[in-house]
């Protein structure tokens, strides 16, 4: 796949290990990279972001081929993977670094994000008022290398076993039935 055909989207929906692992399973996704965005500190470290003092969220930046998967399909997955009604948390992960946020690059993408949020609200998938932020992407900082593909390397780590693994299984079941998973997966 040519790099020039790729588009990018960046969002946060809780722990980036969960989000990255699922998006990397989708047909049309070239790469999902864990990182940080939305804060005031340049080149933050994981330890700094975890304090909640940098303003950054744990995010995933998706490089995708729009001829194979649409922005709207990616947004559907995003809203499936986390609870957008939980303010500054996902389950037991608490803090502004776990907030629900969609970053946009321009006004056209902002409108698409607002529409995707509205469509998800109308679907009534989640009960309660959505707290997902939609904000301009200023800069994306890739997370440290050990965070990239973390679940694939550490599936028996306690958090991965208890949280990430079950989320991936639920994701595979739902999106596999819709035919959106890569054909080269060992389901």
Short mmCIF file of C-alpha atoms in Angstrom, two decimals:
data_model
loop_
_atom_site.label_atom_id
_atom_site.label_comp_id
_atom_site.label_asym_id
_atom_site.label_seq_id
_atom_site.Cartn_x
_atom_site.Cartn_y
_atom_site.Cartn_z
CA UNK A 1 0.00 0.00 0.00
CA UNK A 2 1.40 3.36 -0.97
CA UNK A 3 2.02 5.74 1.93
CA UNK A 4 0.66 8.63 -0.17
CA UNK A 5 -2.82 7.05 -0.22
CA UNK A 6 -3.06 6.97 3.55
CA UNK A 7 -5.08 9.28 5.75
CA UNK A 8 -4.65 9.74 9.49
CA UNK A 9 -6.97 10.03 12.45
CA UNK A 10 -6.06 10.47 16.11
CA UNK A 11 -8.28 9.76 19.11
CA UNK A 12 -8.26 8.62 22.71
CA UNK A 13 -10.64 6.20 24.36
CA UNK A 14 -8.95 4.97 27.50
CA UNK A 15 -5.82 2.84 27.67
CA UNK A 16 -4.04 2.93 24.34
CA UNK A 17 -3.03 -0.74 24.59
CA UNK A 18 -6.69 -1.75 24.08
CA UNK A 19 -7.43 0.71 21.31
CA UNK A 20 -4.23 0.11 19.33
CA UNK A 21 -4.57 -3.68 19.47
CA UNK A 22 -8.08 -3.64 18.04
CA UNK A 23 -7.49 -1.12 15.27
CA UNK A 24 -4.45 -3.03 14.04
CA UNK A 25 -6.81 -5.94 13.26
CA UNK A 26 -8.96 -4.02 10.76
CA UNK A 27 -8.78 -4.33 6.99
CA UNK A 28 -7.59 -1.00 5.62
CA UNK A 29 -5.63 0.06 8.70
CA UNK A 30 -1.97 0.34 7.79
CA UNK A 31 -0.84 1.06 11.36
CA UNK A 32 -2.18 2.08 14.75
CA UNK A 33 0.44 3.87 16.85
CA UNK A 34 0.07 4.54 20.58
CA UNK A 35 0.99 8.03 21.71
CA UNK A 36 0.06 11.22 23.49
CA UNK A 37 -1.79 14.34 22.39
CA UNK A 38 -3.82 17.25 23.67
CA UNK A 39 -1.45 18.54 26.32
CA UNK A 40 1.03 21.32 26.85
CA UNK A 41 4.32 19.44 27.28
CA UNK A 42 6.52 18.61 24.30
CA UNK A 43 7.76 15.03 24.05
CA UNK A 44 6.08 13.76 27.22
CA UNK A 45 6.99 10.43 28.75
CA UNK A 46 4.50 7.80 29.87
CA UNK A 47 5.35 8.52 33.50
CA UNK A 48 4.65 12.24 32.99
CA UNK A 49 1.35 11.62 31.19
CA UNK A 50 0.24 9.23 33.96
CA UNK A 51 0.44 12.07 36.50
CA UNK A 52 -2.34 13.90 34.64
CA UNK A 53 -0.26 17.09 34.83
CA UNK A 54 0.79 17.30 31.16
CA UNK A 55 -2.76 17.63 29.85
CA UNK A 56 -2.12 14.84 27.33
CA UNK A 57 -4.44 11.93 26.69
CA UNK A 58 -3.31 8.43 25.80
CA UNK A 59 -4.22 8.31 22.11
CA UNK A 60 -3.84 6.17 19.04
CA UNK A 61 -3.00 7.58 15.63
CA UNK A 62 -4.43 5.46 12.83
CA UNK A 63 -2.93 5.41 9.32
CA UNK A 64 -5.62 4.03 7.03
CA UNK A 65 -6.49 3.55 3.39
CA UNK A 66 -9.85 5.30 2.79
CA UNK A 67 -10.48 3.10 -0.24
CA UNK A 68 -10.67 0.10 2.13
CA UNK A 69 -12.15 1.56 5.32
CA UNK A 70 -13.99 4.84 5.82
CA UNK A 71 -13.65 7.52 8.46
CA UNK A 72 -17.20 6.68 9.54
CA UNK A 73 -16.33 2.99 9.99
CA UNK A 74 -13.31 3.95 12.09
CA UNK A 75 -15.53 6.17 14.22
CA UNK A 76 -18.01 3.32 14.70
CA UNK A 77 -15.15 1.16 16.01
CA UNK A 78 -13.94 4.01 18.23
CA UNK A 79 -17.34 4.36 19.89
CA UNK A 80 -17.65 0.57 20.22
CA UNK A 81 -14.32 0.22 22.05
CA UNK A 82 -14.92 2.62 24.92
CA UNK A 83 -17.71 4.20 26.91
CA UNK A 84 -17.95 7.82 25.73
CA UNK A 85 -20.22 8.72 28.65
CA UNK A 86 -17.47 8.29 31.27
CA UNK A 87 -15.73 11.55 32.08
CA UNK A 88 -11.94 11.25 32.39
CA UNK A 89 -11.94 7.49 32.84
CA UNK A 90 -12.53 4.10 31.31
CA UNK A 91 -13.41 1.45 33.87
CA UNK A 92 -10.73 1.46 36.56
CA UNK A 93 -8.39 3.68 34.50
CA UNK A 94 -9.03 7.11 36.00
CA UNK A 95 -7.61 10.49 35.02
CA UNK A 96 -7.72 13.04 32.23
CA UNK A 97 -5.17 10.95 30.32
CA UNK A 98 -7.98 8.39 29.74
CA UNK A 99 -10.54 10.88 28.43
CA UNK A 100 -12.67 10.30 25.35
CA UNK A 101 -11.37 12.62 22.65
CA UNK A 102 -11.34 12.93 18.86
CA UNK A 103 -8.67 15.14 17.32
CA UNK A 104 -9.33 16.79 13.96
CA UNK A 105 -6.92 18.32 11.46
CA UNK A 106 -9.27 20.74 9.66
CA UNK A 107 -12.85 22.01 9.64
CA UNK A 108 -14.03 19.27 7.26
CA UNK A 109 -12.72 16.57 9.60
CA UNK A 110 -14.22 18.40 12.58
CA UNK A 111 -17.64 18.25 10.91
CA UNK A 112 -17.18 14.51 10.23
CA UNK A 113 -16.22 13.93 13.89
CA UNK A 114 -19.26 15.88 15.12
CA UNK A 115 -21.50 13.87 12.80
CA UNK A 116 -19.98 10.56 13.95
CA UNK A 117 -20.54 11.53 17.58
CA UNK A 118 -24.14 12.47 16.83
CA UNK A 119 -24.74 9.19 14.98
CA UNK A 120 -23.33 7.21 17.89
CA UNK A 121 -25.54 9.10 20.34
CA UNK A 122 -28.57 8.35 18.16
CA UNK A 123 -27.68 4.65 18.08
CA UNK A 124 -28.29 4.50 21.84
CA UNK A 125 -25.36 2.07 22.16
CA UNK A 126 -24.39 3.85 25.37
CA UNK A 127 -26.79 5.16 28.02
CA UNK A 128 -26.06 8.65 29.26
CA UNK A 129 -24.69 11.88 27.92
CA UNK A 130 -21.55 11.70 25.80
CA UNK A 131 -18.52 13.58 27.14
CA UNK A 132 -16.26 13.01 24.11
CA UNK A 133 -14.16 16.07 23.33
CA UNK A 134 -13.64 17.12 19.72
CA UNK A 135 -10.54 19.26 19.50
CA UNK A 136 -7.91 20.43 17.03
CA UNK A 137 -4.85 18.21 16.73
CA UNK A 138 -1.84 20.32 17.55
CA UNK A 139 0.77 17.58 17.81
CA UNK A 140 1.02 13.81 18.19
CA UNK A 141 3.86 12.32 20.20
CA UNK A 142 4.44 8.59 19.67
CA UNK A 143 4.66 6.67 22.94
CA UNK A 144 7.80 4.84 23.93
CA UNK A 145 8.63 1.80 21.81
CA UNK A 146 7.70 -0.69 24.54
CA UNK A 147 4.06 0.53 24.33
CA UNK A 148 3.77 -0.25 20.61
CA UNK A 149 2.06 -3.61 20.14
CA UNK A 150 2.13 -4.03 23.91
CA UNK A 151 -0.65 -6.62 24.13
CA UNK A 152 0.82 -8.77 21.38
CA UNK A 153 4.12 -8.97 23.30
CA UNK A 154 2.59 -9.18 26.81
CA UNK A 155 -0.75 -11.03 26.61
CA UNK A 156 -0.30 -12.66 30.03
CA UNK A 157 0.54 -9.43 31.85
CA UNK A 158 -2.26 -9.05 34.47
CA UNK A 159 -3.86 -5.90 32.99
CA UNK A 160 -3.71 -7.39 29.51
CA UNK A 161 -5.29 -10.67 30.69
CA UNK A 162 -8.05 -8.95 32.64
CA UNK A 163 -8.87 -5.94 30.44
CA UNK A 164 -7.26 -5.94 27.01
CA UNK A 165 -7.78 -9.61 26.10
CA UNK A 166 -11.53 -9.67 26.80
CA UNK A 167 -12.00 -6.39 24.93
CA UNK A 168 -10.18 -7.78 21.89
CA UNK A 169 -12.29 -10.98 22.00
CA UNK A 170 -15.52 -8.93 22.07
CA UNK A 171 -14.19 -6.71 19.28
CA UNK A 172 -13.19 -9.69 17.09
CA UNK A 173 -16.59 -11.29 17.51
CA UNK A 174 -18.53 -8.15 16.58
CA UNK A 175 -16.35 -6.85 13.74
CA UNK A 176 -15.52 -10.33 12.45
CA UNK A 177 -19.25 -10.89 11.93
CA UNK A 178 -19.32 -7.64 9.95
CA UNK A 179 -16.40 -8.83 7.81
CA UNK A 180 -14.11 -5.95 8.78
CA UNK A 181 -11.15 -7.92 10.13
CA UNK A 182 -8.00 -8.53 8.14
CA UNK A 183 -8.08 -11.82 6.23
CA UNK A 184 -4.64 -12.80 7.54
CA UNK A 185 -5.84 -13.02 11.16
CA UNK A 186 -5.75 -16.25 13.06
CA UNK A 187 -9.19 -15.95 14.64
#
